[in-house]
Amino acid sequence: MRLCLREHSYRYDSFDAKYETLKYTRPKEYADCPLANEDVCQKVYKVKITNDLRRYTAPARGSKAWKKLFKRRSAVERVNAYLKKYFQLNDVRHRTGKRAKVHFDLVTLVYNASKLAADRIHALFNQQQVA
């Protein structure tokens, strides 16, 4: 992350898909900065995401879009961890990829069916509680 001379970090502004760059603008502390009149700090700072794909991502870390995407990713990872722990997907030992795929498909079918049944039982229980 880029810092100004007073060591305030620049704010994420937008992503330019055409040039694959992240755009950062002056920090909000720039308004009361004594160096503001001297034009020492850059107004806009752009970084190509191809410089370091692990460090610079689109959308940028810390933005609202990143947080929304991260929530979806973490939800998927929780399901993957559950499947690995309770359905032994960590220990699949098949000679061909076809058998491993069939095993995975059966496991996900059983998982989805059990979650659907649990959701329906929970909804039925809630209806009985209300009535």
Tab-separated table of C-alpha atoms in Angstrom:
chain	number	residue	atom	x	y	z
A	1	MET	CA	0.000	0.000	0.000
A	2	ARG	CA	1.242	3.425	-0.898
A	3	LEU	CA	1.729	6.023	1.858
A	4	CYS	CA	1.953	9.808	1.679
A	5	LEU	CA	4.848	11.726	3.281
A	6	ARG	CA	2.946	11.933	6.583
A	7	GLU	CA	2.465	8.126	6.395
A	8	HIS	CA	-1.277	8.093	5.735
A	9	SER	CA	-2.417	5.413	3.324
A	10	TYR	CA	-4.053	6.290	0.030
A	11	ARG	CA	-7.756	5.380	-0.362
A	12	TYR	CA	-8.985	2.881	-2.946
A	13	ASP	CA	-11.055	4.639	-5.592
A	14	SER	CA	-11.759	2.347	-8.554
A	15	PHE	CA	-10.545	-0.351	-10.935
A	16	ASP	CA	-9.881	0.322	-14.620
A	17	ALA	CA	-10.507	-2.935	-16.495
A	18	LYS	CA	-9.090	-1.619	-19.779
A	19	TYR	CA	-5.614	-0.979	-18.364
A	20	GLU	CA	-5.945	-3.426	-15.431
A	21	THR	CA	-5.040	-0.755	-12.895
A	22	LEU	CA	-6.213	0.071	-9.396
A	23	LYS	CA	-6.732	3.755	-8.715
A	24	TYR	CA	-6.007	5.236	-5.292
A	25	THR	CA	-6.679	8.839	-4.250
A	26	ARG	CA	-5.257	11.129	-1.574
A	27	PRO	CA	-5.885	10.164	2.040
A	28	LYS	CA	-8.740	11.886	3.865
A	29	GLU	CA	-6.175	13.432	6.241
A	30	TYR	CA	-4.897	15.475	3.275
A	31	ALA	CA	-7.409	18.253	4.080
A	32	ASP	CA	-5.523	19.291	7.278
A	33	CYS	CA	-2.046	18.395	6.039
A	34	PRO	CA	0.547	21.197	6.287
A	35	LEU	CA	2.168	19.857	3.096
A	36	ALA	CA	-1.065	20.259	1.083
A	37	ASN	CA	-0.082	23.649	-0.370
A	38	GLU	CA	3.356	22.443	-1.438
A	39	ASP	CA	2.056	19.812	-3.922
A	40	VAL	CA	4.321	17.155	-2.435
A	41	CYS	CA	1.711	14.363	-2.360
A	42	GLN	CA	0.294	12.867	-5.520
A	43	LYS	CA	-3.418	13.391	-6.114
A	44	VAL	CA	-3.932	9.997	-7.787
A	45	TYR	CA	-1.806	6.857	-7.578
A	46	LYS	CA	-2.344	3.982	-10.020
A	47	VAL	CA	-1.001	0.435	-9.775
A	48	LYS	CA	-1.135	-2.306	-12.399
A	49	ILE	CA	-2.465	-5.499	-10.869
A	50	THR	CA	-0.074	-7.508	-13.049
A	51	ASN	CA	2.862	-6.120	-11.021
A	52	ASP	CA	2.027	-8.459	-8.145
A	53	LEU	CA	-1.169	-10.503	-8.476
A	54	ARG	CA	-1.098	-11.599	-4.844
A	55	ARG	CA	-0.747	-8.080	-3.491
A	56	TYR	CA	-2.964	-6.110	-5.876
A	57	THR	CA	-6.345	-7.681	-6.519
A	58	ALA	CA	-9.486	-6.569	-8.299
A	59	PRO	CA	-11.579	-5.568	-6.421
A	60	ALA	CA	-9.050	-4.083	-3.998
A	61	ARG	CA	-8.764	-5.472	-0.488
A	62	GLY	CA	-10.739	-3.483	2.052
A	63	SER	CA	-13.335	-2.214	-0.428
A	64	LYS	CA	-17.033	-3.028	-0.096
A	65	ALA	CA	-16.922	-5.262	-3.175
A	66	TRP	CA	-13.982	-7.202	-1.681
A	67	LYS	CA	-15.829	-7.742	1.614
A	68	LYS	CA	-18.911	-9.006	-0.225
A	69	LEU	CA	-16.819	-11.374	-2.334
A	70	PHE	CA	-14.863	-12.570	0.707
A	71	LYS	CA	-18.097	-13.452	2.551
A	72	ARG	CA	-19.117	-15.662	-0.370
A	73	ARG	CA	-15.676	-17.282	-0.500
A	74	SER	CA	-15.613	-17.994	3.218
A	75	ALA	CA	-19.098	-19.545	3.042
A	76	VAL	CA	-17.905	-21.928	0.327
A	77	GLU	CA	-14.761	-22.770	2.277
A	78	ARG	CA	-16.839	-23.669	5.349
A	79	VAL	CA	-18.779	-26.187	3.246
A	80	ASN	CA	-15.542	-27.573	1.769
A	81	ALA	CA	-14.050	-28.001	5.240
A	82	TYR	CA	-17.236	-29.768	6.426
A	83	LEU	CA	-17.138	-32.148	3.457
A	84	LYS	CA	-13.460	-32.915	4.009
A	85	LYS	CA	-13.945	-33.566	7.705
A	86	TYR	CA	-17.182	-35.568	7.803
A	87	PHE	CA	-17.357	-37.095	4.307
A	88	GLN	CA	-13.658	-38.037	4.012
A	89	LEU	CA	-12.993	-35.985	0.886
A	90	ASN	CA	-9.445	-35.502	2.107
A	91	ASP	CA	-8.769	-39.235	1.764
A	92	VAL	CA	-10.101	-40.030	-1.721
A	93	ARG	CA	-7.904	-42.714	-3.238
A	94	HIS	CA	-8.985	-43.686	-6.721
A	95	ARG	CA	-6.766	-44.550	-9.650
A	96	THR	CA	-8.777	-42.544	-12.180
A	97	GLY	CA	-10.244	-39.085	-12.062
A	98	LYS	CA	-13.605	-40.460	-13.202
A	99	ARG	CA	-14.058	-42.476	-10.023
A	100	ALA	CA	-12.959	-39.556	-7.874
A	101	LYS	CA	-15.501	-37.328	-9.638
A	102	VAL	CA	-18.270	-39.881	-9.101
A	103	HIS	CA	-17.282	-40.081	-5.426
A	104	PHE	CA	-17.349	-36.289	-5.135
A	105	ASP	CA	-20.718	-36.059	-6.919
A	106	LEU	CA	-22.256	-38.660	-4.593
A	107	VAL	CA	-20.900	-36.878	-1.512
A	108	THR	CA	-22.268	-33.506	-2.634
A	109	LEU	CA	-25.619	-35.113	-3.490
A	110	VAL	CA	-25.871	-36.617	0.007
A	111	TYR	CA	-24.778	-33.333	1.610
A	112	ASN	CA	-27.322	-31.256	-0.331
A	113	ALA	CA	-30.114	-33.758	0.355
A	114	SER	CA	-29.360	-33.771	4.087
A	115	LYS	CA	-29.281	-29.949	4.213
A	116	LEU	CA	-32.585	-29.766	2.293
A	117	ALA	CA	-34.198	-32.242	4.686
A	118	ALA	CA	-32.867	-30.356	7.705
A	119	ASP	CA	-34.180	-27.048	6.334
A	120	ARG	CA	-37.634	-28.508	5.690
A	121	ILE	CA	-37.808	-30.068	9.161
A	122	HIS	CA	-36.707	-26.754	10.680
A	123	ALA	CA	-39.386	-24.837	8.702
A	124	LEU	CA	-42.062	-27.337	9.757
A	125	PHE	CA	-40.956	-27.034	13.389
A	126	ASN	CA	-41.145	-23.234	13.185
A	127	GLN	CA	-44.670	-23.403	11.728
A	128	GLN	CA	-45.788	-25.622	14.612
A	129	GLN	CA	-44.247	-23.222	17.122
A	130	VAL	CA	-46.157	-20.249	15.648
A	131	ALA	CA	-49.509	-22.096	15.535
